[in-house]
Amino acid sequence: MTQPVVPSCTTFEGHRRIATGSLQANALAARRALEEGATEPVLIFDDATGRLIDIDMRGTDEDTAESLPEGVQAQSADFAGAGAAAVEPRGRGRPKLGVVAREVTLLPRHWEWLATQPGGASVALRKLVEEARRANGEKDRIRKAHERAYRFMSAVAGDLPGFEEATRALFADDPRRFDELVCAWPCDVRDYATRLAFGGSEPAAALAQ
């Protein structure tokens, strides 16, 4: 059994990074910043997508934890049961492929060609999709990295000098030019944007509060 994936997030108070790690840890760090009278926006970002995560900060720490997405609340239970589930013996018969039925609209000549392929239309379509994923995998990875960096930059760095030029360098996939344009930005913003856009070392699991 595959071990559940723990979402990684990062929280900023204005231009200063105050937490990196699990969503629970970031939610609590954001609460602390607000309770201590933060004067800058406190924003939580999904490291995988660069999207903002909206969390209800009202009430107690327990209330905040309960307001998190159901899958995140269940992480502890999932990890606790992962070890036991991993050693359960697999039953007899063919393994489940996890396929999902969806409607596909094709021209008649496409259906005719698929009907002649070994294994039928479904097998042929799966092979075509996998081949396309392999062929375009690197392009897709770069595009997604640029998009997640842009989401973060738009939310936090829109008022910083060189933002528009840095955005053009980002989508031109020009890391050297990007570095030149963001070098004067606050270090936390610069480093996080660069990591989202072009990779690099992962941040620490959590920052000291």
mmCIF file of C-alpha atoms in Angstrom:
data_model
loop_
_atom_site.group_PDB
_atom_site.id
_atom_site.type_symbol
_atom_site.label_atom_id
_atom_site.label_comp_id
_atom_site.label_asym_id
_atom_site.label_seq_id
_atom_site.Cartn_x
_atom_site.Cartn_y
_atom_site.Cartn_z
ATOM 1 C CA MET A 1 0.000 0.000 0.000
ATOM 2 C CA THR A 2 1.301 3.466 -0.898
ATOM 3 C CA GLN A 3 1.998 5.666 2.101
ATOM 4 C CA PRO A 4 -0.273 8.744 2.214
ATOM 5 C CA VAL A 5 1.319 11.941 0.954
ATOM 6 C CA VAL A 6 1.522 14.800 3.447
ATOM 7 C CA PRO A 7 0.928 18.164 1.739
ATOM 8 C CA SER A 8 3.810 20.604 2.148
ATOM 9 C CA CYS A 9 2.952 24.267 2.654
ATOM 10 C CA THR A 10 4.687 27.563 3.345
ATOM 11 C CA THR A 11 3.349 30.577 5.245
ATOM 12 C CA PHE A 12 4.342 34.200 4.714
ATOM 13 C CA GLU A 13 3.687 37.215 6.886
ATOM 14 C CA GLY A 14 4.127 39.960 4.354
ATOM 15 C CA HIS A 15 7.513 39.284 2.759
ATOM 16 C CA ARG A 16 8.789 37.114 5.630
ATOM 17 C CA ARG A 17 8.471 33.343 5.647
ATOM 18 C CA ILE A 18 7.305 32.150 9.067
ATOM 19 C CA ALA A 19 6.646 28.431 8.544
ATOM 20 C CA THR A 20 7.214 25.550 6.162
ATOM 21 C CA GLY A 21 5.961 22.002 6.570
ATOM 22 C CA SER A 22 2.606 20.330 7.093
ATOM 23 C CA LEU A 23 -0.657 22.217 6.694
ATOM 24 C CA GLN A 24 -1.377 21.775 10.402
ATOM 25 C CA ALA A 25 1.950 23.372 11.371
ATOM 26 C CA ASN A 26 1.398 26.246 8.961
ATOM 27 C CA ALA A 27 -2.146 26.842 10.187
ATOM 28 C CA LEU A 28 -0.932 27.109 13.785
ATOM 29 C CA ALA A 29 1.939 29.416 12.768
ATOM 30 C CA ALA A 30 -0.522 31.645 10.928
ATOM 31 C CA ARG A 31 -2.779 31.742 14.000
ATOM 32 C CA ARG A 32 0.150 32.750 16.208
ATOM 33 C CA ALA A 33 1.103 35.553 13.837
ATOM 34 C CA LEU A 34 -2.452 36.894 13.801
ATOM 35 C CA GLU A 35 -2.764 36.627 17.586
ATOM 36 C CA GLU A 36 0.477 38.570 17.971
ATOM 37 C CA GLY A 37 -0.934 41.412 15.883
ATOM 38 C CA ALA A 38 0.544 40.816 12.435
ATOM 39 C CA THR A 39 0.424 44.028 10.420
ATOM 40 C CA GLU A 40 1.107 42.336 7.064
ATOM 41 C CA PRO A 41 -1.084 39.776 5.273
ATOM 42 C CA VAL A 42 -0.588 36.222 6.554
ATOM 43 C CA LEU A 43 -0.863 33.811 3.625
ATOM 44 C CA ILE A 44 -0.468 30.030 3.386
ATOM 45 C CA PHE A 45 0.703 28.544 0.068
ATOM 46 C CA ASP A 46 0.598 25.001 -1.240
ATOM 47 C CA ASP A 47 4.203 24.181 -2.201
ATOM 48 C CA ALA A 48 3.052 21.840 -4.980
ATOM 49 C CA THR A 49 0.816 24.343 -6.789
ATOM 50 C CA GLY A 50 1.617 27.803 -5.419
ATOM 51 C CA ARG A 51 -2.077 28.264 -4.669
ATOM 52 C CA LEU A 52 -3.346 30.066 -1.588
ATOM 53 C CA ILE A 53 -4.950 27.883 1.069
ATOM 54 C CA ASP A 54 -7.899 29.451 2.866
ATOM 55 C CA ILE A 55 -8.268 28.371 6.495
ATOM 56 C CA ASP A 56 -10.789 29.506 9.100
ATOM 57 C CA MET A 57 -8.682 31.043 11.880
ATOM 58 C CA ARG A 58 -11.578 31.761 14.232
ATOM 59 C CA GLY A 59 -11.860 30.026 17.580
ATOM 60 C CA THR A 60 -9.262 27.833 19.258
ATOM 61 C CA ASP A 61 -6.364 25.799 17.876
ATOM 62 C CA GLU A 62 -8.676 22.786 17.941
ATOM 63 C CA ASP A 63 -11.295 24.695 15.931
ATOM 64 C CA THR A 64 -8.669 25.569 13.338
ATOM 65 C CA ALA A 65 -7.520 21.936 13.133
ATOM 66 C CA GLU A 66 -11.108 20.787 12.625
ATOM 67 C CA SER A 67 -11.573 23.316 9.813
ATOM 68 C CA LEU A 68 -8.758 21.749 7.772
ATOM 69 C CA PRO A 69 -9.694 19.545 4.806
ATOM 70 C CA GLU A 70 -10.901 16.120 5.880
ATOM 71 C CA GLY A 71 -7.975 14.351 4.231
ATOM 72 C CA VAL A 72 -5.488 16.443 6.216
ATOM 73 C CA GLN A 73 -7.281 15.770 9.496
ATOM 74 C CA ALA A 74 -7.009 12.056 8.825
ATOM 75 C CA GLN A 75 -3.271 12.067 8.107
ATOM 76 C CA SER A 76 -2.258 10.848 11.553
ATOM 77 C CA ALA A 77 -4.701 7.964 11.387
ATOM 78 C CA ASP A 78 -3.583 7.146 7.847
ATOM 79 C CA PHE A 79 0.072 6.973 8.862
ATOM 80 C CA ALA A 80 -0.745 4.916 11.921
ATOM 81 C CA GLY A 81 -2.507 2.336 9.793
ATOM 82 C CA ALA A 82 -0.159 2.435 6.833
ATOM 83 C CA GLY A 83 2.325 -0.040 8.271
ATOM 84 C CA ALA A 84 -0.299 -2.651 9.079
ATOM 85 C CA ALA A 85 -2.028 -2.234 5.741
ATOM 86 C CA ALA A 86 1.250 -2.575 3.866
ATOM 87 C CA VAL A 87 1.798 -6.128 5.105
ATOM 88 C CA GLU A 88 -1.703 -7.405 4.362
ATOM 89 C CA PRO A 89 -1.453 -10.296 1.897
ATOM 90 C CA ARG A 90 -2.894 -9.670 -1.548
ATOM 91 C CA GLY A 91 -5.790 -11.874 -2.541
ATOM 92 C CA ARG A 92 -5.788 -14.174 -5.514
ATOM 93 C CA GLY A 93 -6.728 -13.065 -8.991
ATOM 94 C CA ARG A 94 -5.714 -10.194 -11.232
ATOM 95 C CA PRO A 95 -4.565 -7.017 -9.450
ATOM 96 C CA LYS A 96 -6.913 -4.049 -9.650
ATOM 97 C CA LEU A 97 -5.665 -1.443 -12.114
ATOM 98 C CA GLY A 98 -7.673 1.429 -10.671
ATOM 99 C CA VAL A 99 -9.147 2.284 -14.064
ATOM 100 C CA VAL A 100 -11.951 4.849 -14.295
ATOM 101 C CA ALA A 101 -14.702 4.797 -16.914
ATOM 102 C CA ARG A 102 -15.162 8.063 -18.851
ATOM 103 C CA GLU A 103 -16.770 8.984 -22.149
ATOM 104 C CA VAL A 104 -14.440 9.540 -25.111
ATOM 105 C CA THR A 105 -15.606 11.087 -28.399
ATOM 106 C CA LEU A 106 -13.651 10.088 -31.514
ATOM 107 C CA LEU A 107 -14.133 10.071 -35.259
ATOM 108 C CA PRO A 108 -15.236 6.799 -36.895
ATOM 109 C CA ARG A 109 -11.782 6.217 -38.389
ATOM 110 C CA HIS A 110 -10.270 6.500 -34.913
ATOM 111 C CA TRP A 111 -12.605 3.834 -33.545
ATOM 112 C CA GLU A 112 -11.839 1.636 -36.545
ATOM 113 C CA TRP A 113 -8.113 1.911 -35.883
ATOM 114 C CA LEU A 114 -8.520 1.265 -32.152
ATOM 115 C CA ALA A 115 -10.584 -1.834 -32.862
ATOM 116 C CA THR A 116 -7.632 -3.373 -34.709
ATOM 117 C CA GLN A 117 -5.160 -2.855 -31.851
ATOM 118 C CA PRO A 118 -4.108 -5.695 -29.532
ATOM 119 C CA GLY A 119 -6.153 -5.625 -26.344
ATOM 120 C CA GLY A 120 -8.873 -3.428 -27.784
ATOM 121 C CA ALA A 121 -9.631 0.275 -27.584
ATOM 122 C CA SER A 122 -9.051 0.739 -23.842
ATOM 123 C CA VAL A 123 -5.586 -0.824 -23.854
ATOM 124 C CA ALA A 124 -4.572 1.120 -26.967
ATOM 125 C CA LEU A 125 -5.768 4.423 -25.488
ATOM 126 C CA ARG A 126 -3.885 3.811 -22.234
ATOM 127 C CA LYS A 127 -0.702 3.112 -24.198
ATOM 128 C CA LEU A 128 -1.136 6.296 -26.240
ATOM 129 C CA VAL A 129 -1.651 8.377 -23.099
ATOM 130 C CA GLU A 130 1.424 6.909 -21.407
ATOM 131 C CA GLU A 131 3.543 7.538 -24.501
ATOM 132 C CA ALA A 132 2.347 11.158 -24.624
ATOM 133 C CA ARG A 133 3.119 11.591 -20.922
ATOM 134 C CA ARG A 134 6.651 10.308 -21.420
ATOM 135 C CA ALA A 135 7.189 12.473 -24.500
ATOM 136 C CA ASN A 136 5.872 15.671 -22.886
ATOM 137 C CA GLY A 137 6.759 14.993 -19.261
ATOM 138 C CA GLU A 138 9.599 17.505 -19.025
ATOM 139 C CA LYS A 139 7.632 20.255 -20.779
ATOM 140 C CA ASP A 140 4.676 19.675 -18.470
ATOM 141 C CA ARG A 141 6.928 19.770 -15.407
ATOM 142 C CA ILE A 142 8.471 23.087 -16.458
ATOM 143 C CA ARG A 143 5.080 24.617 -17.275
ATOM 144 C CA LYS A 144 3.616 23.618 -13.914
ATOM 145 C CA ALA A 145 6.668 24.975 -12.076
ATOM 146 C CA HIS A 146 6.356 28.330 -13.826
ATOM 147 C CA GLU A 147 2.632 28.499 -13.094
ATOM 148 C CA ARG A 148 3.030 27.760 -9.381
ATOM 149 C CA ALA A 149 5.785 30.362 -9.045
ATOM 150 C CA TYR A 150 3.648 32.942 -10.825
ATOM 151 C CA ARG A 151 0.720 32.317 -8.462
ATOM 152 C CA PHE A 152 2.945 32.965 -5.465
ATOM 153 C CA MET A 153 4.643 35.978 -7.031
ATOM 154 C CA SER A 154 1.317 37.560 -7.962
ATOM 155 C CA ALA A 155 0.087 37.250 -4.377
ATOM 156 C CA VAL A 156 3.236 38.427 -2.574
ATOM 157 C CA ALA A 157 5.620 40.162 -4.971
ATOM 158 C CA GLY A 158 3.339 42.161 -7.243
ATOM 159 C CA ASP A 159 4.510 45.453 -5.727
ATOM 160 C CA LEU A 160 8.217 44.618 -5.796
ATOM 161 C CA PRO A 161 10.588 46.235 -8.329
ATOM 162 C CA GLY A 162 11.091 44.285 -11.530
ATOM 163 C CA PHE A 163 8.007 42.113 -11.034
ATOM 164 C CA GLU A 164 6.820 42.304 -14.643
ATOM 165 C CA GLU A 165 10.291 41.731 -16.057
ATOM 166 C CA ALA A 166 10.815 38.814 -13.672
ATOM 167 C CA THR A 167 7.519 37.326 -14.826
ATOM 168 C CA ARG A 168 8.657 37.489 -18.440
ATOM 169 C CA ALA A 169 11.956 35.816 -17.537
ATOM 170 C CA LEU A 170 10.023 33.160 -15.629
ATOM 171 C CA PHE A 171 7.852 32.166 -18.569
ATOM 172 C CA ALA A 172 10.836 32.393 -20.912
ATOM 173 C CA ASP A 173 12.457 29.756 -18.677
ATOM 174 C CA ASP A 174 15.489 31.992 -18.198
ATOM 175 C CA PRO A 175 16.733 31.342 -14.631
ATOM 176 C CA ARG A 176 19.818 33.542 -14.998
ATOM 177 C CA ARG A 177 17.778 36.585 -16.015
ATOM 178 C CA PHE A 178 15.201 35.765 -13.348
ATOM 179 C CA ASP A 179 17.905 35.692 -10.663
ATOM 180 C CA GLU A 180 19.215 39.075 -11.800
ATOM 181 C CA LEU A 181 15.760 40.638 -11.580
ATOM 182 C CA VAL A 182 14.776 39.246 -8.167
ATOM 183 C CA CYS A 183 18.155 39.580 -6.432
ATOM 184 C CA ALA A 184 17.029 42.765 -4.637
ATOM 185 C CA TRP A 185 13.757 41.252 -3.406
ATOM 186 C CA PRO A 186 13.363 40.261 0.265
ATOM 187 C CA CYS A 187 15.379 37.077 0.658
ATOM 188 C CA ASP A 188 12.478 34.847 1.719
ATOM 189 C CA VAL A 189 10.346 35.915 -1.248
ATOM 190 C CA ARG A 190 13.254 35.609 -3.674
ATOM 191 C CA ASP A 191 14.323 32.173 -2.455
ATOM 192 C CA TYR A 192 10.827 30.687 -2.358
ATOM 193 C CA ALA A 193 9.878 32.044 -5.786
ATOM 194 C CA THR A 194 13.112 30.694 -7.257
ATOM 195 C CA ARG A 195 12.583 27.269 -5.695
ATOM 196 C CA LEU A 196 9.031 27.058 -7.019
ATOM 197 C CA ALA A 197 10.095 28.178 -10.482
ATOM 198 C CA PHE A 198 13.346 26.338 -11.069
ATOM 199 C CA GLY A 199 13.737 23.855 -8.237
ATOM 200 C CA GLY A 200 16.517 23.766 -5.701
ATOM 201 C CA SER A 201 16.929 22.645 -2.141
ATOM 202 C CA GLU A 202 13.820 21.983 -0.094
ATOM 203 C CA PRO A 203 13.129 24.292 2.832
ATOM 204 C CA ALA A 204 13.497 23.096 6.385
ATOM 205 C CA ALA A 205 10.590 21.052 7.707
ATOM 206 C CA ALA A 206 9.627 23.936 9.948
ATOM 207 C CA LEU A 207 11.006 27.305 10.918
ATOM 208 C CA ALA A 208 11.517 28.394 14.476
ATOM 209 C CA GLN A 209 8.786 30.714 15.614
#
